[in-house]
mmCIF file of C-alpha atoms and ligand atoms in Angstrom:
data_model
loop_
_atom_site.group_PDB
_atom_site.id
_atom_site.type_symbol
_atom_site.label_atom_id
_atom_site.label_comp_id
_atom_site.label_asym_id
_atom_site.label_seq_id
_atom_site.Cartn_x
_atom_site.Cartn_y
_atom_site.Cartn_z
ATOM 1 C CA UNK W 1 98.789 111.126 98.975
ATOM 2 C CA UNK W 2 101.973 110.365 100.942
ATOM 3 C CA UNK W 3 102.560 113.475 103.030
ATOM 4 C CA UNK W 4 103.933 112.315 106.463
ATOM 5 C CA UNK W 5 107.385 110.773 106.789
ATOM 6 C CA UNK W 6 108.248 107.671 108.769
ATOM 7 C CA UNK W 7 111.506 105.604 109.121
ATOM 8 C CA UNK W 8 112.358 102.216 107.732
ATOM 9 C CA UNK W 9 115.204 100.626 109.651
ATOM 10 C CA UNK W 10 117.084 97.446 108.960
ATOM 11 C CA UNK W 11 119.060 95.540 111.659
ATOM 12 C CA UNK W 12 122.199 94.227 109.535
ATOM 13 C CA UNK W 13 122.843 90.875 111.058
ATOM 14 C CA UNK W 14 122.916 87.420 109.676
ATOM 15 C CA UNK W 15 120.501 84.604 109.984
ATOM 16 C CA UNK W 16 122.167 83.180 113.245
ATOM 17 C CA UNK W 17 122.056 86.144 115.227
ATOM 18 C CA UNK W 18 119.322 85.276 117.465
ATOM 19 C CA UNK W 19 120.039 86.444 121.000
ATOM 20 C CA UNK W 20 120.559 83.685 123.409
ATOM 21 C CA UNK W 21 121.010 80.991 120.803
ATOM 22 C CA UNK W 22 123.877 82.178 118.547
ATOM 23 C CA UNK W 23 126.364 79.388 117.746
ATOM 24 C CA UNK W 24 129.270 79.376 119.983
ATOM 25 C CA UNK W 25 131.695 78.865 117.022
ATOM 26 C CA UNK W 26 132.434 80.624 113.896
ATOM 27 C CA UNK W 27 129.791 80.049 111.177
ATOM 28 C CA UNK W 28 131.695 79.280 107.897
ATOM 29 C CA UNK W 29 131.925 81.896 105.135
ATOM 30 C CA UNK W 30 129.832 79.597 102.768
ATOM 31 C CA UNK W 31 126.850 79.835 105.181
ATOM 32 C CA UNK W 32 126.746 83.575 105.380
ATOM 33 C CA UNK W 33 123.630 85.023 103.848
ATOM 34 C CA UNK W 34 123.801 88.702 104.585
ATOM 35 C CA UNK W 35 124.998 90.012 101.337
ATOM 36 C CA UNK W 36 122.213 88.875 99.180
ATOM 37 C CA UNK W 37 119.670 89.453 101.638
ATOM 38 C CA UNK W 38 120.687 93.070 102.140
ATOM 39 C CA UNK W 39 120.976 93.563 98.471
ATOM 40 C CA UNK W 40 117.208 92.605 97.988
ATOM 41 C CA UNK W 41 116.225 95.235 100.529
ATOM 42 C CA UNK W 42 118.505 97.758 98.729
ATOM 43 C CA UNK W 43 117.215 97.080 95.311
ATOM 44 C CA UNK W 44 113.527 97.733 96.581
ATOM 45 C CA UNK W 45 114.613 100.934 98.280
ATOM 46 C CA UNK W 46 116.504 102.000 95.124
ATOM 47 C CA UNK W 47 113.223 101.404 93.221
ATOM 48 C CA UNK W 48 111.309 103.716 95.350
ATOM 49 C CA UNK W 49 114.264 106.208 95.795
ATOM 50 C CA UNK W 50 113.923 105.899 99.517
ATOM 51 C CA UNK W 51 116.692 106.259 102.115
ATOM 52 C CA UNK W 52 116.542 103.969 105.156
ATOM 53 C CA UNK W 53 118.773 103.580 108.345
ATOM 54 C CA UNK W 54 120.826 100.371 108.447
ATOM 55 C CA UNK W 55 122.071 99.458 112.048
ATOM 56 C CA UNK W 56 125.029 97.644 111.375
ATOM 57 C CA UNK W 57 126.594 94.839 113.539
ATOM 58 C CA UNK W 58 130.297 95.856 113.724
ATOM 59 C CA UNK W 59 131.475 92.178 113.544
ATOM 60 C CA UNK W 60 129.519 91.591 110.383
ATOM 61 C CA UNK W 61 130.766 94.873 108.793
ATOM 62 C CA UNK W 62 134.420 93.884 109.703
ATOM 63 C CA UNK W 63 134.355 90.710 107.704
ATOM 64 C CA UNK W 64 131.770 91.956 105.027
ATOM 65 C CA UNK W 65 133.114 95.494 104.045
ATOM 66 C CA UNK W 66 131.254 95.585 100.947
ATOM 67 C CA UNK W 67 127.786 95.499 102.751
ATOM 68 C CA UNK W 68 128.447 98.717 104.558
ATOM 69 C CA UNK W 69 130.179 100.233 101.464
ATOM 70 C CA UNK W 70 127.046 99.449 99.346
ATOM 71 C CA UNK W 71 124.596 100.786 101.826
ATOM 72 C CA UNK W 72 126.497 104.081 102.189
ATOM 73 C CA UNK W 73 126.807 104.379 98.382
ATOM 74 C CA UNK W 74 122.871 104.264 98.255
ATOM 75 C CA UNK W 75 122.800 107.333 100.325
ATOM 76 C CA UNK W 76 121.376 105.452 103.266
ATOM 77 C CA UNK W 77 122.242 106.107 106.790
ATOM 78 C CA UNK W 78 124.500 103.665 108.515
ATOM 79 C CA UNK W 79 124.285 103.492 112.306
ATOM 80 C CA UNK W 80 125.373 101.055 114.995
ATOM 81 C CA UNK W 81 123.956 97.725 116.264
ATOM 82 C CA UNK W 82 126.818 97.281 118.576
ATOM 83 C CA UNK W 83 129.593 94.637 117.837
ATOM 84 C CA UNK W 84 128.845 91.170 119.172
ATOM 85 C CA UNK W 85 125.078 91.189 119.286
ATOM 86 C CA UNK W 86 125.097 90.670 123.133
ATOM 87 C CA UNK W 87 122.240 91.770 125.086
ATOM 88 C CA UNK W 88 123.201 95.033 126.578
ATOM 89 C CA UNK W 89 122.226 94.040 130.091
ATOM 90 C CA UNK W 90 124.805 91.315 129.991
ATOM 91 C CA UNK W 91 127.589 93.850 129.254
ATOM 92 C CA UNK W 92 129.360 96.123 131.812
ATOM 93 C CA UNK W 93 129.480 99.755 130.899
ATOM 94 C CA UNK W 94 133.114 99.277 130.014
ATOM 95 C CA UNK W 95 132.356 96.557 127.461
ATOM 96 C CA UNK W 96 129.545 98.654 126.117
ATOM 97 C CA UNK W 97 131.874 101.447 125.491
ATOM 98 C CA UNK W 98 134.413 98.994 123.800
ATOM 99 C CA UNK W 99 131.519 97.471 121.556
ATOM 100 C CA UNK W 100 130.708 101.043 120.359
ATOM 101 C CA UNK W 101 134.093 102.069 119.844
ATOM 102 C CA UNK W 102 134.968 99.036 117.744
ATOM 103 C CA UNK W 103 131.858 99.551 115.538
ATOM 104 C CA UNK W 104 132.302 103.195 115.205
ATOM 105 C CA UNK W 105 135.878 102.687 113.974
ATOM 106 C CA UNK W 106 134.636 100.061 111.110
ATOM 107 C CA UNK W 107 131.783 102.150 110.108
ATOM 108 C CA UNK W 108 134.108 105.375 109.968
ATOM 109 C CA UNK W 109 136.517 103.399 107.778
ATOM 110 C CA UNK W 110 133.808 101.947 105.439
ATOM 111 C CA UNK W 111 130.963 104.599 105.222
ATOM 112 C CA UNK W 112 133.265 107.660 106.033
ATOM 113 C CA UNK W 113 131.483 108.840 109.058
ATOM 114 C CA UNK W 114 130.610 108.025 112.583
ATOM 115 C CA UNK W 115 127.296 106.687 113.344
ATOM 116 C CA UNK W 116 124.597 109.062 114.676
ATOM 117 C CA UNK W 117 122.219 106.586 116.056
ATOM 118 C CA UNK W 118 122.475 103.073 118.052
ATOM 119 C CA UNK W 119 120.013 100.158 118.499
ATOM 120 C CA UNK W 120 120.456 97.462 120.959
ATOM 121 C CA UNK W 121 120.058 93.683 120.118
ATOM 122 C CA UNK W 122 116.461 92.685 121.172
ATOM 123 C CA UNK W 123 115.413 95.853 122.758
ATOM 124 C CA UNK W 124 117.743 95.080 125.758
ATOM 125 C CA UNK W 125 118.075 98.618 127.029
ATOM 126 C CA UNK W 126 115.949 99.184 130.260
ATOM 127 C CA UNK W 127 116.231 100.205 133.860
ATOM 128 C CA UNK W 128 118.845 97.506 134.151
ATOM 129 C CA UNK W 129 121.142 99.584 132.022
ATOM 130 C CA UNK W 130 120.745 103.118 133.271
ATOM 131 C CA UNK W 131 124.334 103.977 131.906
ATOM 132 C CA UNK W 132 123.358 103.517 128.159
ATOM 133 C CA UNK W 133 122.137 106.873 127.284
ATOM 134 C CA UNK W 134 124.787 108.702 129.191
ATOM 135 C CA UNK W 135 127.565 106.632 127.235
ATOM 136 C CA UNK W 136 125.880 107.165 123.931
ATOM 137 C CA UNK W 137 125.375 111.088 124.531
ATOM 138 C CA UNK W 138 129.138 111.191 125.728
ATOM 139 C CA UNK W 139 130.227 109.481 122.594
ATOM 140 C CA UNK W 140 128.262 112.074 120.304
ATOM 141 C CA UNK W 141 125.326 109.935 119.362
ATOM 142 C CA UNK W 142 122.275 111.843 118.466
ATOM 143 C CA UNK W 143 119.660 109.227 118.867
ATOM 144 C CA UNK W 144 118.835 105.736 120.226
ATOM 145 C CA UNK W 145 116.152 103.137 119.148
ATOM 146 C CA UNK W 146 116.475 100.506 121.700
ATOM 147 C CA UNK W 147 113.478 100.937 123.915
ATOM 148 C CA UNK W 148 110.458 99.015 122.896
ATOM 149 C CA UNK W 149 106.898 99.465 124.559
ATOM 150 C CA UNK W 150 106.298 95.643 124.230
ATOM 151 C CA UNK W 151 105.490 93.123 126.901
ATOM 152 C CA UNK W 152 108.067 90.511 128.000
ATOM 153 C CA UNK W 153 110.988 91.816 126.105
ATOM 154 C CA UNK W 154 110.484 95.746 126.472
ATOM 155 C CA UNK W 155 108.710 98.114 128.892
ATOM 156 C CA UNK W 156 104.819 97.641 128.267
ATOM 157 C CA UNK W 157 104.360 100.989 129.753
ATOM 158 C CA UNK W 158 107.144 102.726 127.599
ATOM 159 C CA UNK W 159 106.350 105.547 125.197
ATOM 160 C CA UNK W 160 104.865 104.531 121.766
ATOM 161 C CA UNK W 161 106.087 107.811 120.134
ATOM 162 C CA UNK W 162 109.577 109.372 119.938
ATOM 163 C CA UNK W 163 110.716 111.462 122.897
ATOM 164 C CA UNK W 164 113.883 113.189 124.029
ATOM 165 C CA UNK W 165 116.004 111.732 126.755
ATOM 166 C CA UNK W 166 118.284 114.048 128.816
ATOM 167 C CA UNK W 167 121.623 112.452 129.460
ATOM 168 C CA UNK W 168 124.632 113.667 131.494
ATOM 169 C CA UNK W 169 126.387 114.657 128.374
ATOM 170 C CA UNK W 170 123.402 115.940 126.277
ATOM 171 C CA UNK W 171 120.079 115.143 124.910
ATOM 172 C CA UNK W 172 119.181 112.188 122.734
ATOM 173 C CA UNK W 173 116.118 111.301 120.902
ATOM 174 C CA UNK W 174 114.609 107.958 121.563
ATOM 175 C CA UNK W 175 112.866 106.308 118.653
ATOM 176 C CA UNK W 176 110.546 103.344 119.892
ATOM 177 C CA UNK W 177 109.311 100.867 117.071
ATOM 178 C CA UNK W 178 105.823 100.725 115.928
ATOM 179 C CA UNK W 179 103.387 98.851 118.015
ATOM 180 C CA UNK W 180 99.679 98.533 117.881
ATOM 181 C CA UNK W 181 97.681 98.736 121.247
ATOM 182 C CA UNK W 182 95.246 96.065 121.880
ATOM 183 C CA UNK W 183 93.347 94.621 124.859
ATOM 184 C CA UNK W 184 96.150 92.128 125.216
ATOM 185 C CA UNK W 185 98.877 94.789 125.244
ATOM 186 C CA UNK W 186 101.017 96.299 122.559
ATOM 187 C CA UNK W 187 101.566 94.176 119.622
ATOM 188 C CA UNK W 188 104.845 94.230 117.641
ATOM 189 C CA UNK W 189 103.400 95.252 114.262
ATOM 190 C CA UNK W 190 106.331 97.308 113.243
ATOM 191 C CA UNK W 191 108.856 94.492 112.775
ATOM 192 C CA UNK W 192 109.992 91.055 113.575
ATOM 193 C CA UNK W 193 107.311 88.364 113.751
ATOM 194 C CA UNK W 194 104.475 90.697 114.045
ATOM 195 C CA UNK W 195 105.293 92.462 110.868
ATOM 196 C CA UNK W 196 105.302 89.006 108.992
ATOM 197 C CA UNK W 197 102.277 87.698 110.911
ATOM 198 C CA UNK W 198 99.521 90.569 111.217
ATOM 199 C CA UNK W 199 97.659 91.503 108.301
ATOM 200 C CA UNK W 200 99.145 94.280 106.214
ATOM 201 C CA UNK W 201 95.983 96.386 106.517
ATOM 202 C CA UNK W 202 96.552 96.475 110.332
ATOM 203 C CA UNK W 203 100.074 97.496 110.088
ATOM 204 C CA UNK W 204 99.092 100.279 107.596
ATOM 205 C CA UNK W 205 96.081 101.301 109.870
ATOM 206 C CA UNK W 206 98.614 101.698 112.766
ATOM 207 C CA UNK W 207 100.982 103.694 110.669
ATOM 208 C CA UNK W 208 98.215 105.986 109.597
ATOM 209 C CA UNK W 209 97.036 106.460 113.110
ATOM 210 C CA UNK W 210 100.358 107.568 114.381
ATOM 211 C CA UNK W 211 100.882 109.896 111.467
ATOM 212 C CA UNK W 212 97.370 111.420 112.176
ATOM 213 C CA UNK W 213 98.590 112.148 115.558
ATOM 214 C CA UNK W 214 101.575 114.053 114.254
ATOM 215 C CA UNK W 215 103.961 111.145 115.075
ATOM 216 C CA UNK W 216 106.222 109.030 112.634
ATOM 217 C CA UNK W 217 106.237 105.460 112.633
ATOM 218 C CA UNK W 218 109.414 103.490 112.929
ATOM 219 C CA UNK W 219 109.428 100.060 111.182
ATOM 220 C CA UNK W 220 112.346 97.544 111.487
ATOM 221 C CA UNK W 221 113.468 94.634 109.248
ATOM 222 C CA UNK W 222 116.234 91.970 109.429
ATOM 223 C CA UNK W 223 117.850 90.634 106.346
ATOM 224 C CA UNK W 224 116.766 87.018 107.418
ATOM 225 C CA UNK W 225 113.177 88.271 107.125
ATOM 226 C CA UNK W 226 113.563 88.578 103.279
ATOM 227 C CA UNK W 227 115.435 85.371 103.013
ATOM 228 C CA UNK W 228 112.684 82.536 102.853
ATOM 229 C CA UNK W 229 115.349 79.830 101.800
ATOM 230 C CA UNK W 230 117.981 80.710 104.371
ATOM 231 C CA UNK W 231 119.117 78.300 106.904
ATOM 232 C CA UNK W 232 117.691 78.325 110.333
ATOM 233 C CA UNK W 233 119.067 77.719 113.965
ATOM 234 C CA UNK W 234 117.469 74.887 115.880
ATOM 235 C CA UNK W 235 115.332 76.794 118.280
ATOM 236 C CA UNK W 236 112.379 76.154 120.569
ATOM 237 C CA UNK W 237 109.063 76.548 118.796
ATOM 238 C CA UNK W 238 108.058 79.969 120.091
ATOM 239 C CA UNK W 239 111.460 81.381 119.466
ATOM 240 C CA UNK W 240 111.716 79.591 116.118
ATOM 241 C CA UNK W 241 108.353 81.397 114.995
ATOM 242 C CA UNK W 242 109.588 84.725 116.426
ATOM 243 C CA UNK W 243 112.846 84.390 114.472
ATOM 244 C CA UNK W 244 111.951 82.854 111.219
ATOM 245 C CA UNK W 245 108.306 81.942 111.038
ATOM 246 C CA UNK W 246 105.745 83.369 108.505
ATOM 247 C CA UNK W 247 108.482 85.170 106.521
ATOM 248 C CA UNK W 248 107.604 84.500 103.021
ATOM 249 C CA UNK W 249 106.075 87.706 102.073
ATOM 250 C CA UNK W 250 108.215 90.214 104.097
ATOM 251 C CA UNK W 251 109.448 91.998 101.097
ATOM 252 C CA UNK W 252 106.115 92.357 99.301
ATOM 253 C CA UNK W 253 104.737 93.817 102.553
ATOM 254 C CA UNK W 254 107.564 96.430 102.747
ATOM 255 C CA UNK W 255 106.691 97.354 99.087
ATOM 256 C CA UNK W 256 102.986 97.858 100.096
ATOM 257 C CA UNK W 257 104.173 100.367 102.819
ATOM 258 C CA UNK W 258 106.534 102.046 100.279
ATOM 259 C CA UNK W 259 103.538 102.488 97.921
ATOM 260 C CA UNK W 260 101.404 104.105 100.758
ATOM 261 C CA UNK W 261 103.732 105.956 102.910
ATOM 262 C CA UNK W 262 106.902 108.343 102.826
ATOM 263 C CA UNK W 263 109.962 107.059 104.572
ATOM 264 C CA UNK W 264 113.335 108.640 105.464
ATOM 265 C CA UNK W 265 116.131 107.847 107.923
ATOM 266 C CA UNK W 266 116.047 108.219 111.524
ATOM 267 C CA UNK W 267 118.809 110.940 111.489
ATOM 268 C CA UNK W 268 116.462 112.915 109.092
ATOM 269 C CA UNK W 269 113.572 112.481 111.500
ATOM 270 C CA UNK W 270 115.657 113.685 114.490
ATOM 271 C CA UNK W 271 116.744 116.685 112.429
ATOM 272 C CA UNK W 272 113.406 117.948 111.280
ATOM 273 C CA UNK W 273 110.356 116.233 112.846
ATOM 274 C CA UNK W 274 111.357 116.316 116.496
ATOM 275 C CA UNK W 275 113.501 119.417 116.456
ATOM 276 C CA UNK W 276 110.738 121.460 118.238
ATOM 277 C CA UNK W 277 109.352 118.879 120.572
ATOM 278 C CA UNK W 278 109.541 119.208 124.333
ATOM 279 C CA UNK W 279 111.674 116.767 126.479
ATOM 280 C CA UNK W 280 109.656 114.021 128.008
ATOM 281 C CA UNK W 281 112.277 112.424 130.069
HETATM 282 ZN ZN1 ZN I 301 119.847 92.509 116.234
#
């Protein structure tokens, strides 16, 4: 029986959006893969009548307007992944505001509404960017999903469950991605290489554990995860594994989850699951 609601999220970016390794020149249109890959995900969601949250990169939406229109037409939530896929700690607050504004304008034009949520590229919100939540709240965002309790790229001591953040201009929900605690630290079972690598039974166990404690699990996917024949950037071995490795069955893995658990958008979770929770930060 599927009683509890979780969130499935998709970072809408192309195969070459790998932080720190993105090509410095424009990738020709003939090499874009985003439309077909997003379509594969949408067809699966349509089959299960599940709505998901799509964090759209503004620069991708601007040159591929049909992608956002198709996502919005399916009743999914369109949220913001920023404009340029820059790490947030490499931006100034003014540049961050500008990225948000440009992406908001494109989403408003294509989906018909302003995004309620934001996700930073590569979980790059941390104590190095203390202004992020203030700026998001000031611009009317309802939630953020940019802080990961992972070693190395996140804050390994960070919360594994959603919580509220008090910002100067209001309160935001923060939705960390699903991780699985182990003796070696939290493992990224909720998305990326971890979602493609760890046994599906472990991922499902981790979702079930969170749900049993009354908390939703947030999973994430990239279009390149479901594009096994897509091109690859030339990357160092570990980075290559993280971006592209072991990716052949990502879509069947999502199907297994859809068979076993209920999913909705982050905006819905923010509205109903956490409405009565106490502020943590
Ligand atoms: Zn990204």
